[in-house]
mmCIF file of C-alpha atoms in Angstrom:
data_model
loop_
_atom_site.group_PDB
_atom_site.id
_atom_site.type_symbol
_atom_site.label_atom_id
_atom_site.label_comp_id
_atom_site.label_asym_id
_atom_site.label_seq_id
_atom_site.Cartn_x
_atom_site.Cartn_y
_atom_site.Cartn_z
ATOM 1 C CA MET A 1 192.295 -43.407 94.148
ATOM 2 C CA PRO A 2 194.679 -45.625 95.235
ATOM 3 C CA ALA A 3 197.205 -46.565 92.661
ATOM 4 C CA ALA A 4 197.347 -50.471 91.936
ATOM 5 C CA GLN A 5 201.114 -50.355 90.794
ATOM 6 C CA GLN A 6 204.165 -49.257 91.955
ATOM 7 C CA PRO A 7 207.328 -49.976 91.679
ATOM 8 C CA GLU A 8 209.496 -50.280 95.723
ATOM 9 C CA TRP A 9 210.880 -47.714 96.207
ATOM 10 C CA PRO A 10 214.144 -48.620 97.979
ATOM 11 C CA ASP A 11 213.887 -45.372 100.630
ATOM 12 C CA PRO A 12 210.062 -44.851 101.546
ATOM 13 C CA GLU A 13 210.385 -41.752 103.914
ATOM 14 C CA ALA A 14 212.157 -40.034 100.738
ATOM 15 C CA LEU A 15 209.116 -41.780 98.989
ATOM 16 C CA ARG A 16 206.778 -39.796 101.862
ATOM 17 C CA ASP A 17 208.590 -37.001 101.075
ATOM 18 C CA VAL A 18 208.218 -36.887 97.239
ATOM 19 C CA ILE A 19 204.690 -36.985 97.596
ATOM 20 C CA ALA A 20 204.107 -34.174 100.465
ATOM 21 C CA GLU A 21 205.817 -32.064 98.592
ATOM 22 C CA LEU A 22 203.673 -32.547 95.448
ATOM 23 C CA GLU A 23 200.558 -32.287 97.025
ATOM 24 C CA SER A 24 200.770 -29.282 98.636
ATOM 25 C CA TYR A 25 201.268 -28.361 94.899
ATOM 26 C CA PRO A 26 198.203 -26.419 92.626
ATOM 27 C CA PRO A 27 196.235 -29.096 90.956
ATOM 28 C CA LEU A 28 197.056 -29.309 87.047
ATOM 29 C CA VAL A 29 193.500 -29.667 86.142
ATOM 30 C CA PHE A 30 189.867 -28.505 88.053
ATOM 31 C CA ALA A 31 186.525 -30.191 88.287
ATOM 32 C CA GLY A 32 185.297 -28.120 85.453
ATOM 33 C CA GLU A 33 187.961 -29.061 82.977
ATOM 34 C CA CYS A 34 187.065 -32.647 83.641
ATOM 35 C CA ASP A 35 183.101 -32.320 83.937
ATOM 36 C CA GLN A 36 183.901 -30.991 79.909
ATOM 37 C CA LEU A 37 186.547 -33.599 78.757
ATOM 38 C CA ARG A 38 183.856 -36.206 79.750
ATOM 39 C CA ALA A 39 181.392 -34.549 77.442
ATOM 40 C CA ARG A 40 184.252 -33.426 74.259
ATOM 41 C CA LEU A 41 184.586 -37.467 74.739
ATOM 42 C CA ALA A 42 181.305 -37.981 74.350
ATOM 43 C CA SER A 43 180.684 -35.997 71.161
ATOM 44 C CA VAL A 44 183.379 -38.213 70.221
ATOM 45 C CA ALA A 45 182.029 -41.566 70.908
ATOM 46 C CA GLN A 46 179.191 -40.226 69.463
ATOM 47 C CA GLY A 47 181.077 -39.466 65.823
ATOM 48 C CA GLU A 48 179.825 -35.795 65.984
ATOM 49 C CA ALA A 49 183.908 -34.643 66.602
ATOM 50 C CA PHE A 50 187.447 -36.545 66.362
ATOM 51 C CA LEU A 51 190.493 -36.857 69.138
ATOM 52 C CA LEU A 52 193.879 -36.055 68.186
ATOM 53 C CA GLN A 53 195.797 -37.124 70.870
ATOM 54 C CA GLY A 54 199.721 -36.638 70.820
ATOM 55 C CA GLY A 55 203.061 -36.451 72.987
ATOM 56 C CA ASP A 56 206.108 -37.981 74.029
ATOM 57 C CA CYS A 57 205.701 -41.960 75.390
ATOM 58 C CA ALA A 58 208.156 -41.350 78.446
ATOM 59 C CA GLU A 59 209.618 -38.028 79.294
ATOM 60 C CA ALA A 60 212.122 -37.042 81.711
ATOM 61 C CA PHE A 61 210.704 -34.372 84.501
ATOM 62 C CA ASP A 62 214.373 -32.758 84.309
ATOM 63 C CA ALA A 63 213.968 -32.774 80.169
ATOM 64 C CA VAL A 64 210.483 -30.327 80.560
ATOM 65 C CA SER A 65 211.013 -26.631 79.578
ATOM 66 C CA ALA A 66 208.287 -23.573 79.166
ATOM 67 C CA GLU A 67 209.774 -23.638 75.565
ATOM 68 C CA GLN A 68 209.294 -27.897 74.566
ATOM 69 C CA ILE A 69 205.559 -27.834 76.324
ATOM 70 C CA ARG A 70 204.645 -24.170 74.415
ATOM 71 C CA ASN A 71 206.602 -26.068 71.016
ATOM 72 C CA LYS A 72 204.768 -29.089 71.111
ATOM 73 C CA LEU A 73 201.134 -27.236 72.470
ATOM 74 C CA LYS A 74 201.961 -25.208 69.067
ATOM 75 C CA THR A 75 202.079 -28.341 66.470
ATOM 76 C CA LEU A 76 198.869 -29.713 67.946
ATOM 77 C CA LEU A 77 197.339 -26.955 67.909
ATOM 78 C CA GLN A 78 197.979 -26.861 64.170
ATOM 79 C CA MET A 79 197.364 -30.145 63.438
ATOM 80 C CA GLY A 80 193.934 -30.027 65.347
ATOM 81 C CA ALA A 81 193.071 -27.043 63.022
ATOM 82 C CA VAL A 82 194.235 -28.973 59.440
ATOM 83 C CA LEU A 83 191.861 -31.913 61.252
ATOM 84 C CA THR A 84 189.106 -29.543 61.691
ATOM 85 C CA TYR A 85 189.173 -27.994 58.420
ATOM 86 C CA ALA A 86 189.212 -31.287 56.508
ATOM 87 C CA GLY A 87 186.916 -32.809 58.280
ATOM 88 C CA SER A 88 184.432 -30.574 59.092
ATOM 89 C CA VAL A 89 184.134 -31.273 63.139
ATOM 90 C CA PRO A 90 185.547 -29.997 66.637
ATOM 91 C CA VAL A 91 189.060 -31.937 67.211
#
């Protein structure tokens, strides 16, 4: 889908280069994962599961490391385990 709200980039050529580089990377998620997410969100909407969202509101790309990501995921997994036990529904 086209990006509807974009800032005015001062250097269109640099922007094209960055977009081309990003497009060369493998996807962050795969189609099957999107389908699974839709099914799980439907369970949440029907009251059969609980949605736990967490993370930074904004972060700089240079402030992200494997260790920081691992620590955030560990915290979210621990929170999910507590909520699963307390609520008796999938998280």
